[in-house]
C-alpha positions as a printed NumPy array, in Angstrom:
array([[  7.599, -20.873,  78.141],
       [ 10.897, -19.111,  77.718],
       [ 11.339, -16.677,  74.897],
       [ 14.535, -16.492,  72.798],
       [ 15.865, -13.049,  73.055],
       [ 17.561, -11.1  ,  70.143],
       [ 21.072, -12.365,  69.493],
       [ 23.626,  -9.73 ,  70.472],
       [ 26.54 ,  -8.718,  68.212],
       [ 29.981,  -7.934,  69.56 ],
       [ 31.444,  -4.534,  68.65 ],
       [ 34.915,  -4.268,  67.178],
       [ 37.524,  -5.054,  69.859],
       [ 40.868,  -3.261,  69.763],
       [ 43.864,  -5.222,  71.109],
       [ 43.555,  -5.852,  74.924],
       [ 46.212,  -5.718,  77.558],
       [ 46.524,  -8.755,  79.894],
       [ 47.592,  -6.608,  82.824],
       [ 44.331,  -4.648,  83.111],
       [ 40.608,  -5.281,  83.276],
       [ 39.185,  -5.179,  79.765],
       [ 35.668,  -4.036,  78.637],
       [ 33.96 ,  -5.851,  75.786],
       [ 31.044,  -3.946,  74.356],
       [ 28.163,  -5.473,  72.325],
       [ 25.059,  -4.341,  70.542],
       [ 21.558,  -5.528,  71.591],
       [ 18.062,  -3.925,  71.362],
       [ 15.6  ,  -6.482,  72.867],
       [ 14.164,  -6.503,  76.38 ],
       [ 16.296,  -5.129,  79.16 ],
       [ 19.189,  -7.511,  80.11 ],
       [ 20.09 ,  -8.19 ,  83.706],
       [ 23.161, -10.26 ,  83.024],
       [ 25.322, -11.518,  80.283],
       [ 27.722, -14.379,  79.645],
       [ 31.086, -14.223,  77.753],
       [ 32.886, -17.228,  76.403],
       [ 36.433, -16.7  ,  75.266],
       [ 38.419, -19.328,  73.316],
       [ 41.994, -19.416,  72.188],
       [ 41.875, -19.087,  68.381],
       [ 44.967, -21.209,  67.886],
       [ 43.894, -24.188,  70.072],
       [ 40.133, -23.863,  70.444],
       [ 40.402, -24.168,  74.219],
       [ 37.947, -22.165,  76.391],
       [ 40.069, -19.906,  78.55 ],
       [ 37.081, -17.923,  80.001],
       [ 33.404, -18.582,  80.569],
       [ 31.711, -16.266,  83.067],
       [ 28.347, -14.55 ,  83.702],
       [ 28.288, -10.974,  84.845],
       [ 25.177,  -9.338,  86.414],
       [ 24.842,  -5.894,  84.803],
       [ 22.317,  -3.899,  82.846],
       [ 24.878,  -2.352,  80.593],
       [ 25.825,  -3.778,  77.237],
       [ 29.292,  -4.595,  78.383],
       [ 31.225,  -7.45 ,  79.94 ],
       [ 34.431,  -6.953,  81.986],
       [ 37.163,  -9.528,  81.562],
       [ 39.472,  -9.462,  84.704],
       [ 43.173,  -8.678,  84.42 ],
       [ 45.277, -11.852,  84.199],
       [ 42.75 , -13.764,  82.192],
       [ 44.43 , -13.462,  78.82 ],
       [ 47.985, -14.044,  77.65 ],
       [ 49.966, -11.434,  75.646],
       [ 50.721, -12.453,  72.043],
       [ 47.642, -14.667,  71.718],
       [ 44.577, -14.235,  69.499],
       [ 41.077, -15.013,  70.964],
       [ 37.448, -15.425,  69.893],
       [ 34.613, -14.13 ,  72.113],
       [ 30.899, -14.796,  72.124],
       [ 28.233, -13.062,  74.157],
       [ 24.891, -14.259,  75.453],
       [ 22.333, -12.1  ,  77.254],
       [ 19.532, -12.893,  79.892],
       [ 16.501, -10.836,  81.   ],
       [ 14.722, -10.676,  84.327],
       [ 12.222, -13.315,  83.228],
       [ 14.9  , -15.909,  82.646],
       [ 14.767, -15.505,  78.946],
       [ 18.131, -15.852,  77.075],
       [ 19.539, -15.219,  73.636],
       [ 21.623, -17.429,  71.517],
       [ 25.378, -16.897,  71.59 ],
       [ 26.569, -14.21 ,  69.283],
       [ 28.792, -14.818,  66.245],
       [ 32.467, -15.077,  67.44 ],
       [ 34.51 , -11.846,  67.355],
       [ 38.229, -12.036,  66.886],
       [ 40.67 ,  -9.894,  68.986],
       [ 44.329,  -9.797,  69.915],
       [ 46.041,  -9.501,  73.153],
       [ 49.274,  -7.495,  73.555],
       [ 51.403,  -6.016,  76.295],
       [ 50.955,  -2.35 ,  76.564],
       [ 53.642,  -0.678,  74.401],
       [ 56.144,   1.99 ,  75.433],
       [ 55.363,   5.072,  73.419],
       [ 56.911,   8.43 ,  74.103],
       [ 59.285,  11.14 ,  72.881],
       [ 62.979,  10.32 ,  72.891],
       [ 65.166,  12.633,  75.106],
       [ 62.273,  15.04 ,  75.654],
       [ 60.963,  14.851,  79.291],
       [ 57.951,  16.876,  80.384],
       [ 58.727,  20.48 ,  81.351],
       [ 61.822,  20.592,  79.196],
       [ 63.642,  23.775,  78.027],
       [ 65.069,  24.101,  74.5  ],
       [ 67.71 ,  26.522,  73.377],
       [ 66.866,  26.23 ,  69.708],
       [ 64.191,  27.82 ,  67.39 ],
       [ 63.596,  24.366,  65.801],
       [ 62.783,  21.126,  67.557],
       [ 62.918,  17.636,  66.141],
       [ 60.65 ,  15.122,  67.77 ],
       [ 61.665,  11.423,  67.654],
       [ 59.702,   8.597,  69.14 ],
       [ 60.671,   5.713,  71.347],
       [ 58.249,   2.77 ,  70.479],
       [ 58.752,  -0.665,  72.059],
       [ 56.212,  -3.51 ,  72.011],
       [ 57.143,  -6.759,  73.681],
       [ 55.379,  -9.052,  71.174],
       [ 56.755,  -7.215,  68.211],
       [ 53.432,  -5.502,  67.146],
       [ 54.449,  -3.106,  64.324],
       [ 53.788,   0.57 ,  64.468],
       [ 51.415,   1.63 ,  61.665],
       [ 51.21 ,   5.444,  61.682],
       [ 51.839,   8.559,  63.779],
       [ 50.962,  12.197,  63.657],
       [ 52.729,  14.997,  65.527],
       [ 51.116,  18.13 ,  67.08 ],
       [ 52.309,  21.422,  68.299],
       [ 50.083,  23.33 ,  70.792],
       [ 50.126,  26.748,  72.324],
       [ 50.323,  27.298,  76.142],
       [ 46.547,  26.92 ,  76.317],
       [ 46.735,  23.661,  74.319],
       [ 45.356,  25.03 ,  71.115],
       [ 46.625,  23.238,  67.991],
       [ 49.111,  25.421,  66.141],
       [ 50.602,  22.972,  63.601],
       [ 50.362,  19.34 ,  62.973],
       [ 52.4  ,  17.   ,  60.828],
       [ 51.022,  14.808,  57.998],
       [ 50.23 ,  11.314,  58.945],
       [ 53.603,   9.513,  58.892],
       [ 53.798,   5.819,  57.999],
       [ 57.057,   4.627,  59.347],
       [ 58.581,   2.382,  61.962],
       [ 60.855,   5.211,  63.088],
       [ 58.982,   8.357,  62.616],
       [ 60.221,  11.885,  63.452],
       [ 59.183,  15.397,  62.671],
       [ 60.732,  18.822,  62.934],
       [ 58.756,  21.985,  63.977],
       [ 60.308,  25.334,  62.924],
       [ 60.334,  28.962,  63.959],
       [ 59.593,  28.613,  67.704],
       [ 59.307,  31.866,  69.504],
       [ 61.715,  32.751,  72.259],
       [ 60.464,  32.696,  75.81 ],
       [ 57.39 ,  30.777,  74.948],
       [ 55.755,  27.691,  76.342],
       [ 54.576,  24.996,  73.912],
       [ 53.046,  21.598,  74.292],
       [ 53.994,  18.78 ,  71.939],
       [ 52.141,  15.518,  71.415],
       [ 52.177,  12.458,  69.151],
       [ 49.359,  10.019,  68.591],
       [ 49.567,   6.87 ,  66.625],
       [ 48.199,   3.428,  65.914],
       [ 49.683,  -0.068,  65.627],
       [ 49.081,  -2.591,  62.91 ],
       [ 46.15 ,  -4.185,  64.775],
       [ 44.597,  -0.927,  65.922],
       [ 46.166,  -0.227,  69.369],
       [ 45.724,   3.569,  70.02 ],
       [ 48.989,   5.312,  71.215],
       [ 49.346,   8.727,  72.778],
       [ 52.379,  10.49 ,  74.282],
       [ 50.209,  12.884,  76.187],
       [ 51.011,  16.676,  76.258],
       [ 54.786,  17.333,  76.867],
       [ 55.553,  20.867,  77.896],
       [ 58.494,  22.661,  76.401],
       [ 59.672,  26.16 ,  77.084],
       [ 62.084,  28.091,  74.791],
       [ 65.063,  29.943,  76.039],
       [ 67.56 ,  30.708,  73.332],
       [ 69.94 ,  33.518,  72.313],
       [ 71.185,  31.807,  69.181],
       [ 69.882,  32.684,  65.66 ],
       [ 67.077,  30.366,  64.352],
       [ 68.445,  28.181,  61.605],
       [ 66.009,  29.576,  59.02 ],
       [ 67.134,  33.225,  59.531],
       [ 70.23 ,  34.276,  57.626],
       [ 71.013,  37.585,  59.231],
       [ 70.113,  39.482,  62.364],
       [ 70.958,  43.075,  63.383],
       [ 71.091,  44.182,  66.963],
       [ 71.382,  47.878,  68.205],
       [ 73.98 ,  47.844,  70.97 ],
       [ 72.875,  51.389,  71.884],
       [ 74.709,  51.425,  75.228],
       [ 78.084,  51.007,  73.453],
       [ 77.136,  53.021,  70.335],
       [ 77.342,  50.389,  67.582],
       [ 75.169,  47.928,  65.599],
       [ 76.002,  44.288,  65.71 ],
       [ 75.461,  42.391,  62.517],
       [ 75.34 ,  38.611,  62.893],
       [ 75.275,  35.98 ,  60.026],
       [ 73.928,  32.515,  60.105],
       [ 75.707,  31.548,  56.915],
       [ 77.664,  28.298,  57.207],
       [ 80.984,  27.993,  55.506],
       [ 81.537,  24.431,  54.328],
       [ 84.712,  22.539,  53.504],
       [ 85.79 ,  21.975,  49.913],
       [ 88.417,  20.125,  47.969],
       [ 89.772,  20.726,  44.469],
       [ 90.989,  17.697,  42.542],
       [ 94.101,  19.449,  41.189],
       [ 95.65 ,  22.964,  40.549],
       [ 94.003,  23.476,  37.174],
       [ 91.912,  26.462,  38.115],
       [ 91.8  ,  30.216,  38.418],
       [ 89.887,  32.464,  40.737],
       [ 89.274,  36.063,  39.47 ],
       [ 86.673,  38.604,  40.459],
       [ 84.661,  35.962,  42.357],
       [ 84.538,  33.577,  39.339],
       [ 86.108,  30.125,  39.591],
       [ 87.312,  28.632,  36.271],
       [ 88.069,  24.912,  36.151],
       [ 89.581,  22.725,  33.493],
       [ 90.343,  19.012,  33.792],
       [ 89.351,  19.502,  37.409],
       [ 86.476,  19.097,  39.925],
       [ 85.286,  20.839,  43.036],
       [ 83.788,  18.832,  45.915],
       [ 81.913,  20.352,  48.882],
       [ 81.574,  18.266,  52.062],
       [ 80.277,  18.649,  55.539],
       [ 76.621,  19.324,  54.785],
       [ 73.608,  17.422,  53.428],
       [ 70.071,  18.129,  52.207],
       [ 67.989,  15.229,  53.249],
       [ 64.693,  17.132,  53.229],
       [ 63.275,  19.859,  51.032],
       [ 65.788,  22.233,  49.544],
       [ 66.586,  24.807,  46.802],
       [ 69.957,  24.807,  45.043],
       [ 71.298,  27.62 ,  42.973],
       [ 74.307,  27.027,  40.574],
       [ 75.635,  29.967,  38.561],
       [ 77.928,  28.964,  35.695],
       [ 78.927,  29.377,  32.006],
       [ 80.809,  27.483,  29.408],
       [ 79.463,  24.225,  30.487],
       [ 80.317,  21.054,  28.494],
       [ 77.53 ,  19.413,  26.429],
       [ 76.337,  15.912,  27.416],
       [ 78.387,  15.655,  30.556],
       [ 77.142,  16.2  ,  34.211],
       [ 78.384,  19.488,  35.489],
       [ 76.935,  18.931,  38.951],
       [ 76.499,  15.753,  41.035],
       [ 74.934,  15.493,  44.507],
       [ 74.311,  12.77 ,  47.04 ],
       [ 76.997,  10.563,  45.691],
       [ 75.606,  10.699,  42.196],
       [ 71.977,  10.405,  43.234],
       [ 71.229,  13.614,  41.393],
       [ 73.044,  15.227,  38.429],
       [ 72.635,  18.111,  36.095],
       [ 73.866,  18.217,  32.518],
       [ 73.446,  20.359,  29.371],
       [ 71.949,  18.677,  26.309],
       [ 70.886,  19.57 ,  22.805],
       [ 67.53 ,  18.597,  21.375],
       [ 66.724,  19.594,  17.771],
       [ 68.874,  22.728,  17.924],
       [ 67.552,  23.804,  21.291],
       [ 69.446,  23.611,  24.558],
       [ 68.142,  22.242,  27.825],
       [ 69.323,  21.575,  31.363],
       [ 68.555,  17.88 ,  32.25 ],
       [ 68.018,  16.564,  35.831],
       [ 68.758,  12.843,  36.203],
       [ 67.82 ,  10.796,  39.248],
       [ 70.045,   7.679,  39.937],
       [ 68.412,   4.298,  39.631],
       [ 65.252,   5.604,  38.1  ],
       [ 63.867,   6.569,  34.742],
       [ 62.903,   9.94 ,  35.948],
       [ 64.231,  13.064,  34.099],
       [ 63.348,  16.762,  34.125],
       [ 64.21 ,  19.268,  31.405],
       [ 64.314,  23.07 ,  31.598],
       [ 64.967,  25.072,  28.39 ],
       [ 67.713,  27.633,  28.231],
       [ 66.509,  31.228,  28.087],
       [ 66.282,  32.834,  24.611],
       [ 68.755,  35.708,  24.126],
       [ 67.21 ,  39.199,  24.128],
       [ 68.19 ,  42.334,  22.161],
       [ 70.187,  45.026,  24.001],
       [ 71.791,  48.322,  23.137],
       [ 75.526,  48.853,  23.036],
       [ 75.483,  50.305,  26.591],
       [ 73.764,  47.139,  27.905],
       [ 70.144,  48.242,  28.165],
       [ 67.659,  45.619,  27.116],
       [ 65.119,  46.408,  24.409],
       [ 61.472,  45.885,  25.285],
       [ 58.125,  46.097,  23.587],
       [ 55.473,  48.692,  24.417],
       [ 54.104,  46.297,  26.916],
       [ 57.477,  45.964,  28.71 ],
       [ 58.364,  42.469,  27.35 ],
       [ 61.939,  41.747,  26.38 ],
       [ 62.555,  41.34 ,  22.632],
       [ 63.803,  37.762,  22.082],
       [ 66.219,  36.68 ,  19.322],
       [ 65.523,  33.137,  18.247],
       [ 68.747,  31.251,  17.773],
       [ 70.032,  27.655,  17.752],
       [ 73.546,  28.731,  18.973],
       [ 74.653,  27.592,  22.383],
       [ 75.545,  30.813,  24.191],
       [ 78.004,  29.15 ,  26.614],
       [ 79.736,  32.448,  27.392],
       [ 76.866,  33.927,  29.33 ],
       [ 76.391,  33.34 ,  33.035],
       [ 73.218,  31.29 ,  33.653],
       [ 71.51 ,  30.445,  36.936],
       [ 70.41 ,  26.803,  37.336],
       [ 67.768,  26.49 ,  40.065],
       [ 66.853,  23.061,  41.4  ],
       [ 64.077,  22.706,  43.952],
       [ 62.885,  19.567,  45.772],
       [ 59.746,  19.395,  47.87 ],
       [ 58.841,  15.879,  49.054],
       [ 59.229,  13.671,  46.082],
       [ 58.693,  16.475,  43.532],
       [ 61.422,  18.395,  41.716],
       [ 61.419,  21.685,  39.864],
       [ 64.044,  22.97 ,  37.579],
       [ 64.59 ,  26.4  ,  36.051],
       [ 67.314,  28.106,  33.999],
       [ 67.579,  31.874,  33.53 ],
       [ 70.205,  34.446,  32.706],
       [ 71.832,  36.19 ,  35.591],
       [ 71.636,  39.684,  34.021],
       [ 67.962,  39.508,  33.101],
       [ 66.661,  37.092,  35.794],
       [ 64.137,  35.903,  33.289],
       [ 63.108,  32.379,  34.338],
       [ 62.919,  29.612,  31.827],
       [ 59.814,  27.418,  31.76 ],
       [ 59.94 ,  23.957,  33.16 ],
       [ 58.905,  21.053,  30.956]])
């Protein structure tokens, strides 16, 4: 009399490619199997597309290349047999998808490349014939011995990219990206070798100094970028480095800050209740407002209810020769006042990191930072 063996259960199946042999794994702990049977049906039509028995003692079944069709969804059931002719019932059906193998690699970055920059931006080329969406990607920077130096956060985007900074000159790195599609296909660019060879200044260094000893001089190089600007009209004066505007506006062009940034604006005699700075086509604006006799700088973000306020610094006592008075502990002596000191140069510092903003206001001559609300 034949014995019914334990019913196997199919492990999770990641999407399979129709162009390669596919291995289906299952779980089973009864007597040693000598063969197993796989039945695959089209989930949309219910038609059986595969019903074969494979002689093997492993808990796997190999589906030959060309059996499945890309873009279809299937159900598979497994049955096992032992040496005595005993068999199990068919397992519960397990759902899986079939997709063409995607194209996944770095855009314009072949292996063994050479870069002339201290920063490198990695962009991906992802193409999947049946339109399987990309779910997430992570970027890695490795040393020459393939030790991880830096990694990006997990990026959820259909067009992901990431920039690695401060590469060392005359150094070999490996870059790699791994990802996953919506239905779980695992993606990997592999290790891409990149060597640095540059003579230019890294973009995150402002100045460099080189001793040209053979010719007897020191070369000072600046990485400061001069941007274009346009004044609305001729209502302005420029004296001692201070620009005064009335019924006028100043627009800078030719640069952008799409990622994290810190912006410093030094100004005085600003109008109340009107934006004195606008960026990103009005996406961000700064203005001076009064609240119950106190004065604040207000950050407004377009098309949102988000606002951030930073109080103006409180005036401090000073002697006639300009020295500030302090307490025994070295703290400035503040003078509470509700008057708007619009004649003093103030520094407005705006910082963005990711989706977070920070705003500070402090006097130029004391560099005492105001607190952020």
